[in-house]
Coordinates of C-alpha atoms in Angstrom, one line a residue:
X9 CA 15.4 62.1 93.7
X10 CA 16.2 66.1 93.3
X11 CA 16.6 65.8 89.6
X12 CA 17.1 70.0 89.3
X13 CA 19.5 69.3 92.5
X14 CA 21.2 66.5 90.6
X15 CA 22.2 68.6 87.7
X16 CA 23.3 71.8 89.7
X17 CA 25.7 69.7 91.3
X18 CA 27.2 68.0 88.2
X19 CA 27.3 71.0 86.5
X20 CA 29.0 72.7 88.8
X21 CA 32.0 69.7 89.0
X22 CA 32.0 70.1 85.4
X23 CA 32.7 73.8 85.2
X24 CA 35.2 73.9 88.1
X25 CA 36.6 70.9 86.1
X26 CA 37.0 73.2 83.1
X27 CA 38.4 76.2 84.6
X28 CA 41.3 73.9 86.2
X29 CA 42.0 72.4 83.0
X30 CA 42.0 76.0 80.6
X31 CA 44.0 77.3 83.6
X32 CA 46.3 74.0 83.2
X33 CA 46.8 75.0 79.5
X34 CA 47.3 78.2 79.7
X35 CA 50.1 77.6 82.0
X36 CA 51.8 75.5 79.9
X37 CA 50.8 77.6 77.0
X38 CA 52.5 80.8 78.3
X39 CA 56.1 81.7 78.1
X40 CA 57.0 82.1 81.5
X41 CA 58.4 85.5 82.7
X42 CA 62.2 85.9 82.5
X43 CA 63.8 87.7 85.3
X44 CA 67.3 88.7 84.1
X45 CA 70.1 88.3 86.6
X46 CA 73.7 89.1 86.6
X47 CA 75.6 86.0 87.9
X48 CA 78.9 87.4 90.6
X49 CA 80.8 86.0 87.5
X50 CA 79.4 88.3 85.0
X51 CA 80.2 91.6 87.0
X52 CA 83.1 93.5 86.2
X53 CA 85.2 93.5 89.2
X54 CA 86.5 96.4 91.1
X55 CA 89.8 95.8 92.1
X56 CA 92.0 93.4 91.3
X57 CA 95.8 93.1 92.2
X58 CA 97.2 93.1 88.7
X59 CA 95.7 97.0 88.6
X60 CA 98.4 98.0 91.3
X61 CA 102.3 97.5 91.9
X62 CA 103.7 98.5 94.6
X63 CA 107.4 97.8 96.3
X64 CA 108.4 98.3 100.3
X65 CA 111.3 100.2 100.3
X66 CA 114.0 100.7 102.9
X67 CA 114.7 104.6 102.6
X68 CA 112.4 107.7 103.4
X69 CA 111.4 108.5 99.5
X70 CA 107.5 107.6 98.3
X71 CA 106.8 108.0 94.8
X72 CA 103.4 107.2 93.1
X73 CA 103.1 106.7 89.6
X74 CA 99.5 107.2 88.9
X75 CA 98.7 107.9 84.9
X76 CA 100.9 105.3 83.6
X77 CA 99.0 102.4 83.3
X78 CA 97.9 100.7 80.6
X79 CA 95.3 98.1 81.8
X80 CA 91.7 98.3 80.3
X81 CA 89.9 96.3 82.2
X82 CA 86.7 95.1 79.8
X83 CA 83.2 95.4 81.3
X84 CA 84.3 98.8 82.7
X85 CA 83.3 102.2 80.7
X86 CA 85.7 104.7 80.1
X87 CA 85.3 107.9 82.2
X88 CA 82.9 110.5 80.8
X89 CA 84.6 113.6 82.6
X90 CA 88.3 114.7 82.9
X91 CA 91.4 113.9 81.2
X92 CA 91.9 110.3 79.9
X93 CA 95.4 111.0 78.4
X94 CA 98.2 108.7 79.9
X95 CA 101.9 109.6 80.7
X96 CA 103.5 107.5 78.7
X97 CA 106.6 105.7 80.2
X98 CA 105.8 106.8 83.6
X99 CA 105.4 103.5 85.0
X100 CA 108.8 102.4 83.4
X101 CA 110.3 105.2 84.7
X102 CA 109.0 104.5 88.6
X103 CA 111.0 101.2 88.0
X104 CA 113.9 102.3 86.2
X105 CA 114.3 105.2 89.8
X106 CA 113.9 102.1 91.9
X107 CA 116.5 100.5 90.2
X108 CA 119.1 103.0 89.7
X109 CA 118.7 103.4 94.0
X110 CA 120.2 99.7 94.3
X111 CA 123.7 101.4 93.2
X112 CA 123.4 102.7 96.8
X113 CA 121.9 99.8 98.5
X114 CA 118.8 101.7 98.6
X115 CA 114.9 101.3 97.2
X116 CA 112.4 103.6 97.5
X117 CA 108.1 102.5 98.1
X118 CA 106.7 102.8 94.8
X119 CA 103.1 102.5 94.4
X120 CA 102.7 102.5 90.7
X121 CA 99.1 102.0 88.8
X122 CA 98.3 99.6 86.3
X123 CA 94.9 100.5 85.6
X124 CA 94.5 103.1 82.8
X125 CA 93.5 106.7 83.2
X126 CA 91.1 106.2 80.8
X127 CA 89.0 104.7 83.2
X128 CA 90.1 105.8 86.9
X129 CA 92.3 109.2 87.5
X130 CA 94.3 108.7 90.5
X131 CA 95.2 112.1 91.0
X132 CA 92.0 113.7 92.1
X133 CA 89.6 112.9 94.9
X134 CA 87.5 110.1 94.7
X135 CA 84.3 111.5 93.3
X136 CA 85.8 113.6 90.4
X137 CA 88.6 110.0 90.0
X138 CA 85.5 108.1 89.5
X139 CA 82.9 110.5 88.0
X140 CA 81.0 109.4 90.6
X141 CA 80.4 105.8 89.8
X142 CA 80.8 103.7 92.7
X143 CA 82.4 100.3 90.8
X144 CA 85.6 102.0 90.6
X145 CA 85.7 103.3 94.3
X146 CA 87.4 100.4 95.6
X147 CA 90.3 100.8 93.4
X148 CA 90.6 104.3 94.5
X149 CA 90.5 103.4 98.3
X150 CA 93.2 100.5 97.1
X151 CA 95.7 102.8 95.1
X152 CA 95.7 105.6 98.4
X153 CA 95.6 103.0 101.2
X154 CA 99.1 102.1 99.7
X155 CA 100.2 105.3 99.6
X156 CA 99.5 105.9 103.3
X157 CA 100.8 102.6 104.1
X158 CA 103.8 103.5 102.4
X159 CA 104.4 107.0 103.9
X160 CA 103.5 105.7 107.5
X161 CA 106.3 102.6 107.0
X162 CA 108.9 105.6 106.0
X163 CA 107.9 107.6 109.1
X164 CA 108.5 104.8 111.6
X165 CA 111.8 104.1 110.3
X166 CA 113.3 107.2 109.7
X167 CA 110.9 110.2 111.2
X168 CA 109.7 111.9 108.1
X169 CA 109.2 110.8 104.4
X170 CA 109.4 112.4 100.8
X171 CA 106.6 111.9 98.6
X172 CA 107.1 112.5 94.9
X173 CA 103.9 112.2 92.2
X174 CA 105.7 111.5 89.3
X175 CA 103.9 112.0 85.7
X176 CA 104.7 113.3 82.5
X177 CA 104.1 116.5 80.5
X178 CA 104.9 117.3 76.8
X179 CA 104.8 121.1 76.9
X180 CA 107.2 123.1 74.4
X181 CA 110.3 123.8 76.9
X182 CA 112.0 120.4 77.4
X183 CA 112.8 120.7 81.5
X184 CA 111.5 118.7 84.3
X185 CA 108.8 120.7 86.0
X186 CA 108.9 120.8 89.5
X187 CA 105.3 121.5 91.6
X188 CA 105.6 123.0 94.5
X189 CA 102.0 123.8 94.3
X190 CA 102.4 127.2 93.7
X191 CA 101.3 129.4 90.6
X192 CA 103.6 131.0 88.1
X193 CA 103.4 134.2 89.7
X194 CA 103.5 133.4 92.9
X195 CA 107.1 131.1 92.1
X196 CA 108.1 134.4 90.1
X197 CA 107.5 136.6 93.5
X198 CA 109.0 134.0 95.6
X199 CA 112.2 134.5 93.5
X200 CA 112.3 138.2 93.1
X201 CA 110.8 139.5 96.3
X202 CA 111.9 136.7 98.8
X203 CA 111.1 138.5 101.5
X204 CA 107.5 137.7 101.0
X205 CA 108.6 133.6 101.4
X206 CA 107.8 133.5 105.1
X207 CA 104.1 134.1 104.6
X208 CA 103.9 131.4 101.3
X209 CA 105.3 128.8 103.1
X210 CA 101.9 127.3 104.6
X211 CA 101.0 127.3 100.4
X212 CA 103.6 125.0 99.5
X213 CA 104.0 121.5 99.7
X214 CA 107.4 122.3 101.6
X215 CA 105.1 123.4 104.9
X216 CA 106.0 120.7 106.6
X217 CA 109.7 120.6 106.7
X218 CA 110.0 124.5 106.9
X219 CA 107.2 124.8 109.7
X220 CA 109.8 126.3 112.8
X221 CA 112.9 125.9 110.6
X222 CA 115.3 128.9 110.6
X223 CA 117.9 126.8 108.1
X224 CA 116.1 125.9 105.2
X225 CA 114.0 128.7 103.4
X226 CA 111.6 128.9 100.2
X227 CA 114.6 130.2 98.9
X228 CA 116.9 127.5 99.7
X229 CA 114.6 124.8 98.2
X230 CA 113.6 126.3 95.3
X231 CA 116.5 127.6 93.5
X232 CA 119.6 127.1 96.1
X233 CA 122.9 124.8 95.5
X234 CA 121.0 122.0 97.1
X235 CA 117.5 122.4 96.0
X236 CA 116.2 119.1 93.8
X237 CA 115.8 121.4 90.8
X238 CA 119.3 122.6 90.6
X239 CA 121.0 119.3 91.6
X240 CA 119.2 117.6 88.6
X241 CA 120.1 120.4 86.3
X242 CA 123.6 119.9 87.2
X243 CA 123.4 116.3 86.6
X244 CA 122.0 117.4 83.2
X245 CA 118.3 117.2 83.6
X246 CA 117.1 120.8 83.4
X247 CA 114.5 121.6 85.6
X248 CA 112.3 124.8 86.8
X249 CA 112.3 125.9 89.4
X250 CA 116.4 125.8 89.9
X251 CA 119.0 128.0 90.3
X252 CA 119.7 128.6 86.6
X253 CA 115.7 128.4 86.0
X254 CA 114.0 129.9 88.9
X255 CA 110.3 130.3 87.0
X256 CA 108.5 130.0 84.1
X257 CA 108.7 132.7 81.9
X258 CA 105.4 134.5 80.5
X259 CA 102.9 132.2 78.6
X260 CA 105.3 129.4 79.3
X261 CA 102.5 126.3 80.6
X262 CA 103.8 124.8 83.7
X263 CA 102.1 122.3 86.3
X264 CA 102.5 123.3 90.1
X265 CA 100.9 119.9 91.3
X266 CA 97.8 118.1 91.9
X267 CA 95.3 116.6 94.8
X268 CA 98.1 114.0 95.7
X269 CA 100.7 116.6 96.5
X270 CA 97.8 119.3 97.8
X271 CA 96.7 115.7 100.4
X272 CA 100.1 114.0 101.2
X273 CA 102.2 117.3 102.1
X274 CA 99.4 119.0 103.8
X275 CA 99.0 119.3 107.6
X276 CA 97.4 116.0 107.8
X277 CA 100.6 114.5 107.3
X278 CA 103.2 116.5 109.4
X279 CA 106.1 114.8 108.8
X280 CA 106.1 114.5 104.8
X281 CA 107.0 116.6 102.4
X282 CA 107.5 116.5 98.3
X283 CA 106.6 117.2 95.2
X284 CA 104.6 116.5 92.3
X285 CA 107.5 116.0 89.2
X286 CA 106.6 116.6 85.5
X287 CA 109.3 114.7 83.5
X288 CA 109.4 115.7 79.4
X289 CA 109.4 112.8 77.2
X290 CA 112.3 113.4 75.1
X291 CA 115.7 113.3 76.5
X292 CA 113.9 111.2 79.8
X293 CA 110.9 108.8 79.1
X294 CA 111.1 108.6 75.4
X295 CA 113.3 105.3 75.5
X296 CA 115.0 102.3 77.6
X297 CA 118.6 103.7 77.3
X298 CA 116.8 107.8 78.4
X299 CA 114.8 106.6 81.0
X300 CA 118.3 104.8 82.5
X301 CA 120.2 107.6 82.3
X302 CA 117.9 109.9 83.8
X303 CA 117.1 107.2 86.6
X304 CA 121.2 107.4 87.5
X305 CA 121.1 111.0 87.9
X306 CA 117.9 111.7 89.7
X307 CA 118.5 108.8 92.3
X308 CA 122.1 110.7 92.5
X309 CA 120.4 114.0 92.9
X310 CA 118.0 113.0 95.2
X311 CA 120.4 110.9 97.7
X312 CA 122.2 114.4 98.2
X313 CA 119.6 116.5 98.7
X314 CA 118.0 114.0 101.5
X315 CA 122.0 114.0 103.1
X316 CA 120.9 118.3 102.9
X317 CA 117.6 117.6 104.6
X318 CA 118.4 115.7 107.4
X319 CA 121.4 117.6 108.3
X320 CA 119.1 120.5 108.3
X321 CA 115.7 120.2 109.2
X322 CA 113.9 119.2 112.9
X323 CA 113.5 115.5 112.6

């Protein structure tokens, strides 16, 4: 017998033996490695229905509500660029409008957020809306999909639609402001020097119904008998521009409008036409009975100046 051949080989089990049984314990010795995952469950979501109401109404009138909601979804940051402030009321108010239109057998699509503006801006363009963080994109595409469902249902009924961004402002003079999407000076020259109109139009968010329309003028919507600013005022809802308020004054602030008027009355969308509306707080959204009133008189006000569009523009 190989005694030296004997050994080798026993020896050699023996320390294969061993290496098996430290790797064996220090298998079961070791912590083993934790690889964190986030279940579907535990993702914050990004959409869901209660962020968004919206109504299909039977009437050529759109109006978004897009600062008014209150919903803070948790698992979702707030933004870290842009405004956060809500409007308060605004929502109610979309509501209230709808509403007061049922006098008339009449209701207007409202697409109205839910979500707050603390974490989503629905007036601005989906980047700068989201600070570019992709969870809340979906509800962006949601909230404008709406709109443009809503516009194109108005179009194929009735050939055109008005589109109104409702919001709220706080500023010192307590008047509706109407945006038009022009600048204080440029309303100012448009009221004193209206000659220069016809080359201002294509600014406006009134292009579309003025584009080869020798009956209605910059003039006639802005501050005329029949223009939305005066027919409020009358109802008793000041509001600039009108006929008794044709522009802010000097130093006065006043919004002219935002991406959703700039998109939804821009050539892209030939047969609407609107506004961007800036109602005060007191005297309109600062309670139940206000918001009612003002509901009455704007669906009122509105109803007449559409009777003054149709019998006067191309479609």
């Amino acid at each position: 017998m190989d005694i030296t051949n004997q050994s080798y080989k026993r020896v050699k089990r023996w320390g294969l033996f061993s290496l098996l049984a430290i790797a064996f314990l220090q298998a079961g010795c070791t912590a083993p490695e934790t690889t964190t995952m986030e279940t579907a469950g535990s993702q914050p979501p990004q959409f869901d229905e209660s962020w968004l109401d919206t109504v299909q109404g039977n009437m050529p009138l759109v109006i978004s509500a897009p600062h008014g909601g209150t919903i803070k979804p948790e698992g979702i940051a707030d933004k870290d660029c842009g405004a956060k402030v809500m409007d308060n009321n605004t929502a109610d108010l979309a509501f209230e409008i709808k509403n007061a239109f049922a006098k008339y057998g009449k209701t207007p699509h409202l697409i109205v957020a839910r979500i707050a503006r603390a974490k989503i801006d629905l007036n601005r363009d989906k980047d700068v809306a989201t600070c570019e963080k992709p969870l809340m994109g979906e509800t962006w595409e949601q909230y404008h999909q709406a709109v443009e469902r809503a516009l194109e249902q108005a179009i194929d009924e009735f050939g055109y639609a008005m589109y109104i961004d409702l919001h709220g402002q706080s500023h010192p003079v307590k008047r509706l402001e109407l945006g038009y999407l022009l600048k204080t000076p440029a309303l100012t020259e448009s009221y004193e020097a209206p000659q220069t109109n016809p080359e201002r139009v294509e600014q406006t968010s009134l292009r579309n119904v003025l584009r080869d329309n020798d009956k209605l003028s910059l003039e006639t919507l802005f501050t005329g008998e029949k223009a939305l600013g005066t027919l409020l005022a009358d109802a008793g809802f000041p509001a600039v521009p009108s006929q008794s308020d044709p522009y802010p004054q000097e130093g006065e602030p006043y919004f002219t409008g935002g991406y959703n008027t700039r998109r939804y009355t821009s050539a892209d969308y030939p047969k609407v036409f609107g506004l961007q509306i800036e109602a005060n707080y007191d005297g309109v959204r600062d309670s139940e009975e206000n918001r009612e009133k003002f509901s009455a008189a704007f669906a009122l006000s509105v109803n007449e100046y559409l009777m003054f569009i149709e019998a006067n523009s191309n479609w």
